[in-house]
CSV table of C-alpha atoms in Angstrom, one decimal:
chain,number,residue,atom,x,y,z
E,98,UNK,CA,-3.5,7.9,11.7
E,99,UNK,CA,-4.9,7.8,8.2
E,100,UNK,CA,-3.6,4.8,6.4
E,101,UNK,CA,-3.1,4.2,2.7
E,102,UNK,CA,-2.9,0.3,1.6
E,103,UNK,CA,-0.8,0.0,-1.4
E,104,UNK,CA,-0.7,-2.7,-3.9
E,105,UNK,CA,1.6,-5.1,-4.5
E,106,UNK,CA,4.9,-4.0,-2.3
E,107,UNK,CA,6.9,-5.3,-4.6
E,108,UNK,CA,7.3,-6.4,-8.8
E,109,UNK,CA,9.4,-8.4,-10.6
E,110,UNK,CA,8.6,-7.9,-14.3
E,111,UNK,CA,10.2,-8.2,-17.4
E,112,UNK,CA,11.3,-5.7,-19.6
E,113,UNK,CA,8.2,-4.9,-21.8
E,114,UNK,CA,5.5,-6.2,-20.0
E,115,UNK,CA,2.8,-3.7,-18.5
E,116,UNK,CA,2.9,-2.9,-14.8
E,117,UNK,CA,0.1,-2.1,-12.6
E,118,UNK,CA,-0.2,-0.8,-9.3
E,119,UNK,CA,-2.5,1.1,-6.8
E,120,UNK,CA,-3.8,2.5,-3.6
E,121,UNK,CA,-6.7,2.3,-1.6
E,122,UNK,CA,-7.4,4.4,1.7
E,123,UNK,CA,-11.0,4.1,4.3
E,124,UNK,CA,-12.0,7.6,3.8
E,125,UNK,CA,-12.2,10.4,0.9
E,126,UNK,CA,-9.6,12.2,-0.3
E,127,UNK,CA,-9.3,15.1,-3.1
E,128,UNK,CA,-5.9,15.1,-4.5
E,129,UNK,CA,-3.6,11.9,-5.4
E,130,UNK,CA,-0.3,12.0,-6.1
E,131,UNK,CA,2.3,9.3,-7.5
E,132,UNK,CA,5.8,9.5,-7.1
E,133,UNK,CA,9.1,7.7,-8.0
E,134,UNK,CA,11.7,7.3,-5.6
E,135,UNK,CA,15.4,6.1,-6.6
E,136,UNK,CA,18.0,4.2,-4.0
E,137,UNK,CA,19.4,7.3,-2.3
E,138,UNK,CA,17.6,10.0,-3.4
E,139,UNK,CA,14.4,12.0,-2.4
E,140,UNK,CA,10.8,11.2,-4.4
E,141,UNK,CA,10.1,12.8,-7.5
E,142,UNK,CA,6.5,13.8,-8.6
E,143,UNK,CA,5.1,12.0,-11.3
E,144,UNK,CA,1.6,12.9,-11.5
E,145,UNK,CA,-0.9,14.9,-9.8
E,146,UNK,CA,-4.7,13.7,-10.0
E,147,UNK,CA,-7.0,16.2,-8.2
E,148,UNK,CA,-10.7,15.0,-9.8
E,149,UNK,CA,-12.4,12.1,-9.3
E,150,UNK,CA,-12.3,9.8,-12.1
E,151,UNK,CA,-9.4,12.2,-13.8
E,152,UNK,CA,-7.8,10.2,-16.1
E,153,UNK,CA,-3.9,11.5,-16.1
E,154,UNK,CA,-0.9,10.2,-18.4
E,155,UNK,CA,3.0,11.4,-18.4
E,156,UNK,CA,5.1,9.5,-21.4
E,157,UNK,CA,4.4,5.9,-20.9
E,158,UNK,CA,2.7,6.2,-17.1
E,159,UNK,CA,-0.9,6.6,-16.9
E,160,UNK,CA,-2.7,7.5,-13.4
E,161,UNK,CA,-6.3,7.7,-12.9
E,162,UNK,CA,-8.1,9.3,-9.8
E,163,UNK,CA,-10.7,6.5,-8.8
E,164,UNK,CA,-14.6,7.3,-8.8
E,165,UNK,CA,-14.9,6.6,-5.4
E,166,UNK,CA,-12.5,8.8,-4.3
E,167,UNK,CA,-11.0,6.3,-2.2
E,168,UNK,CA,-8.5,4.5,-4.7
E,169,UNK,CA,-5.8,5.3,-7.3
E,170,UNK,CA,-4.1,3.8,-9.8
E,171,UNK,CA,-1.2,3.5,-11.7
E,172,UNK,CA,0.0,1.9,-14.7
E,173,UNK,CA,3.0,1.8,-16.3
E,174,UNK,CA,3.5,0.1,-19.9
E,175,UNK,CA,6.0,-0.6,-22.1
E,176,UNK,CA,8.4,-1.4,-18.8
E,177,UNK,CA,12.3,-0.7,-19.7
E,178,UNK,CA,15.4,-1.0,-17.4
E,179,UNK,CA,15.4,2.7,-15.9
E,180,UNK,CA,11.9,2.3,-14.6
E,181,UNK,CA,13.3,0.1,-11.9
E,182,UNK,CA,12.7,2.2,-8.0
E,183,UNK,CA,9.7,2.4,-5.6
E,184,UNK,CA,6.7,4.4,-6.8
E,185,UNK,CA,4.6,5.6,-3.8
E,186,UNK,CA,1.2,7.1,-3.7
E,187,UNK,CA,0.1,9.4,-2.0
E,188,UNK,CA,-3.3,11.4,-1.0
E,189,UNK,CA,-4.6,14.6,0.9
E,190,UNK,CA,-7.9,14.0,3.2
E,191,UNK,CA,-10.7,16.3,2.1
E,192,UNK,CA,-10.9,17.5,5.9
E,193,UNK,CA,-7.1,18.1,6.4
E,194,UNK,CA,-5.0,20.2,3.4
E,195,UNK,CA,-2.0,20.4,5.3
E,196,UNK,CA,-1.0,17.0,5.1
E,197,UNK,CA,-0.1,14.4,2.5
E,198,UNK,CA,-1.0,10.8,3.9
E,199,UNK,CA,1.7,8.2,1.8
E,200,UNK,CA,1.5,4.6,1.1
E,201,UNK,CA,4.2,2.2,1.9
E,202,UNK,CA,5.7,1.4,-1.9
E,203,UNK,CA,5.7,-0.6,-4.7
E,204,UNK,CA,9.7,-1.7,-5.2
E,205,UNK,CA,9.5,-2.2,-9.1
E,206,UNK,CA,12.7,-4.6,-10.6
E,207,UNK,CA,12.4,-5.0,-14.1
E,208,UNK,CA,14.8,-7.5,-15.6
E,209,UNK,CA,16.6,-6.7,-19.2
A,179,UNK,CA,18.2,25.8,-10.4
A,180,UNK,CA,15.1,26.5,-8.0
A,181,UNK,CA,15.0,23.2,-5.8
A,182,UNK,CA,15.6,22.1,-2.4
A,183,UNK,CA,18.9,21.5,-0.6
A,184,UNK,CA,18.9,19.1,2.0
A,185,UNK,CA,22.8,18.3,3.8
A,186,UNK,CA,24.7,16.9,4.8
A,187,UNK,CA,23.3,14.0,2.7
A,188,UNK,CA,25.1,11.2,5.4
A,189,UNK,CA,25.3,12.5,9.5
A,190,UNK,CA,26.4,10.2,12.2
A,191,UNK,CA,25.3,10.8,15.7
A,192,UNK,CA,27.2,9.7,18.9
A,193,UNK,CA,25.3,8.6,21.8
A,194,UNK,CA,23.9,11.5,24.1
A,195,UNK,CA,24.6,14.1,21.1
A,196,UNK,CA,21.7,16.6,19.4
A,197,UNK,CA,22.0,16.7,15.7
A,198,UNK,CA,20.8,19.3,13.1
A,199,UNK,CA,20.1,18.5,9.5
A,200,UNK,CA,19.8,21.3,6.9
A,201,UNK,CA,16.8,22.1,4.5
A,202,UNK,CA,16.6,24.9,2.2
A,203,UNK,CA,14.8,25.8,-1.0
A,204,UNK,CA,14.3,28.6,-3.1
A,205,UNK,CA,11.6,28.0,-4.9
A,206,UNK,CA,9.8,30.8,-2.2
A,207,UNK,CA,7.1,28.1,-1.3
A,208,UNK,CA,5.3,28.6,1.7
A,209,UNK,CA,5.3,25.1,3.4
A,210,UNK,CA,7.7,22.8,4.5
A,211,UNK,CA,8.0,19.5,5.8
A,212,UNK,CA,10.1,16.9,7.7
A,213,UNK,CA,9.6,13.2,6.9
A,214,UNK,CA,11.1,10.1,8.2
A,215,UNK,CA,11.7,7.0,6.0
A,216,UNK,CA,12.4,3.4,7.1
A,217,UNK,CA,12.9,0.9,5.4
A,218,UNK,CA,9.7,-0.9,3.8
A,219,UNK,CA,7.3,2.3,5.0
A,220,UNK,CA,6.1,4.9,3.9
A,221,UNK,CA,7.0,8.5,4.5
A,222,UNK,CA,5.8,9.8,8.0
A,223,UNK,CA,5.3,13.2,9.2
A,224,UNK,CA,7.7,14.6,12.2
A,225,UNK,CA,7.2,18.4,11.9
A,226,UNK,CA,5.3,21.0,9.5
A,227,UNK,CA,5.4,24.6,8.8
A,228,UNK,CA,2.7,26.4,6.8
A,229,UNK,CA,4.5,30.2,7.4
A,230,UNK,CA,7.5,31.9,8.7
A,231,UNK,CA,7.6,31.2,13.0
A,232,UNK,CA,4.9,28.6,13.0
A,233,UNK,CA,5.0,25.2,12.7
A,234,UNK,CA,3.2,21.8,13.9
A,235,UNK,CA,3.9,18.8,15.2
A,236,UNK,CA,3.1,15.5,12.4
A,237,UNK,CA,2.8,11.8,13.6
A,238,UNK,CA,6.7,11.3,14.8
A,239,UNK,CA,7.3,14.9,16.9
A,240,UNK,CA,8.9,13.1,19.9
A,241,UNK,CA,12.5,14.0,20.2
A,242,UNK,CA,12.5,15.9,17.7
A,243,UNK,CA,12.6,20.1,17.1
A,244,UNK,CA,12.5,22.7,14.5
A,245,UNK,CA,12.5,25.9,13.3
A,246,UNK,CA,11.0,28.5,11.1
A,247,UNK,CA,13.4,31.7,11.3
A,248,UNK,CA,13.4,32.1,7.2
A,249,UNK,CA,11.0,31.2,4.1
A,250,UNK,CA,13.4,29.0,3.1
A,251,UNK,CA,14.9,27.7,5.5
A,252,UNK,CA,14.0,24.7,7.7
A,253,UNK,CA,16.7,22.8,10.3
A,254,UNK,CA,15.3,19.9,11.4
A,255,UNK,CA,17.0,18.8,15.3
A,256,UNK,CA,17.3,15.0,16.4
A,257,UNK,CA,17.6,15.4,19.9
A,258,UNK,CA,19.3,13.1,22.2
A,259,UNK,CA,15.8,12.0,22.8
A,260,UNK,CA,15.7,9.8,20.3
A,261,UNK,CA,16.2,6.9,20.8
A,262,UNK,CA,16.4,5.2,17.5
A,263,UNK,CA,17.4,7.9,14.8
A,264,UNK,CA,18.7,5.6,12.2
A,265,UNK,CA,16.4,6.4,9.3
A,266,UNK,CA,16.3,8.3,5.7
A,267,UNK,CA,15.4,11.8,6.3
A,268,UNK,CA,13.4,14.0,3.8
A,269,UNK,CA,12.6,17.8,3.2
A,270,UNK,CA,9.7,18.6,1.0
A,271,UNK,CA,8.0,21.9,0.2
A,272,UNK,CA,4.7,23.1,-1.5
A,273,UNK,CA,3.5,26.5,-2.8
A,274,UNK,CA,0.0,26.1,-1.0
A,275,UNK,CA,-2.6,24.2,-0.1
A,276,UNK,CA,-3.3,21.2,-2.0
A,277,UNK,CA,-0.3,22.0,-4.3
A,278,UNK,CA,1.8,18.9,-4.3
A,279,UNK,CA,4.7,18.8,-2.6
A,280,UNK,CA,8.8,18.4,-3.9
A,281,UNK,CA,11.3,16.9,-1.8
A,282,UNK,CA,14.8,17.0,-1.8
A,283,UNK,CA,17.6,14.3,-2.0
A,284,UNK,CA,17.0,13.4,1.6
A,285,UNK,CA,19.8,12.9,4.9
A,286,UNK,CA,20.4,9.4,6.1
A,287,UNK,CA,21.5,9.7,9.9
A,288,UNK,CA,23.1,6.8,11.2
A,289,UNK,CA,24.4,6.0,15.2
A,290,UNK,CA,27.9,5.9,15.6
């Protein structure tokens, strides 16, 4: 099946710093999506990127939809305590709307 | 609260024994999924439905079944079948094509 690579698996950071992550797939896709996942609980959406090259931002997360259609990325600055979980992207195919293709996680620890 | 209900939120299965884990929502979307999560991977599909008495088989269908009797409702069945069940189940739903989808707070089923 489709796979989405996603970049790096895990972070250690420290509180402040920027973080950076992102996923790349083999073939086009038309939406993106980024999510947030706590220990014991279901994803929650954090932002939705349906053009290429949209540039997307919620609070202190920023997501862009890359050019190629092929990539996404997301960055989070400004790192504090709570943001601490695994983010996972994920992307619809342009030939298939039915299904959401998702990347394996980035496990983010941020230390205080 | 619209939002989706998923329970019991921990099921443990005895050998030889068919399980059903619950999904509801009420936030009258049309489709609904089943995912399985394991540890260090991403989400993968085991069943969709896009309407009410239709649904398709995702990635992970073996020994697994569903059901689509209601809008908002969709039971997910482990079946005896499968042979290694232990995993973080998830319910998501999406109000059409493209839309992104929601999940809910997820089942972890564990062997006895």
């Amino acid at each position: 099946g489709q796979q989405l690579n996603q970049s790096p698996q895990s972070m250690f950071i420290q509180e402040g710093e920027d973080v950076s992550m992102n996923c790349t797939s083999s073939s086009i896709f038309n939406t993106w999506l980024w999510y947030k996942q706590d220990p014991g609980e279901g994803p929650v959406l954090l932002i939705a990127l349906y053009k290429a090259g949209e540039l997307t931002s919620n609070g202190r997360l920023t997501a862009q939809f890359g050019i190629t259609r092929k990539d996404s990325f997301l960055n989070i600055s400004a790192s504090i305590p709570s943001d601490v979980g695994i983010y996972f992207c994920a992307g619809q195919h342009i030939n298939n709307f039915n299904k959401f293709y998702f990347g394996s996680g980035t496990k983010l620890n941020v230390k205080p | 609260d619209g939002g989706i209900t998923q329970s019991p939120k921990y099921l443990f299965r005895k050998e030889g024994q068919n399980v059903t884990l619950s999904c509801e929502q009420n936030l009258n979307h049309d489709a609904m999924y089943w995912y399985r999560q394991d540890p260090g991977q991403g989400l993968r599909l085991i069943y969709y439905s896009q309407i009410v008495n239709d649904f398709q088989k995702g990635d992970i269908a073996e020994g697994y079944s569903v059901s689509r009797e209601k809008k908002e409702s969709f039971p997910l069945t482990v079946t005896s079948a499968q042979k290694n069940p232990t995993a973080f189940y998830l319910c998501a739903s999406e109000r059409g094509a493209a839309q992104p989808q929601h999940f809910g707070d997820g089942t972890r089923l564990s062997i006895l």
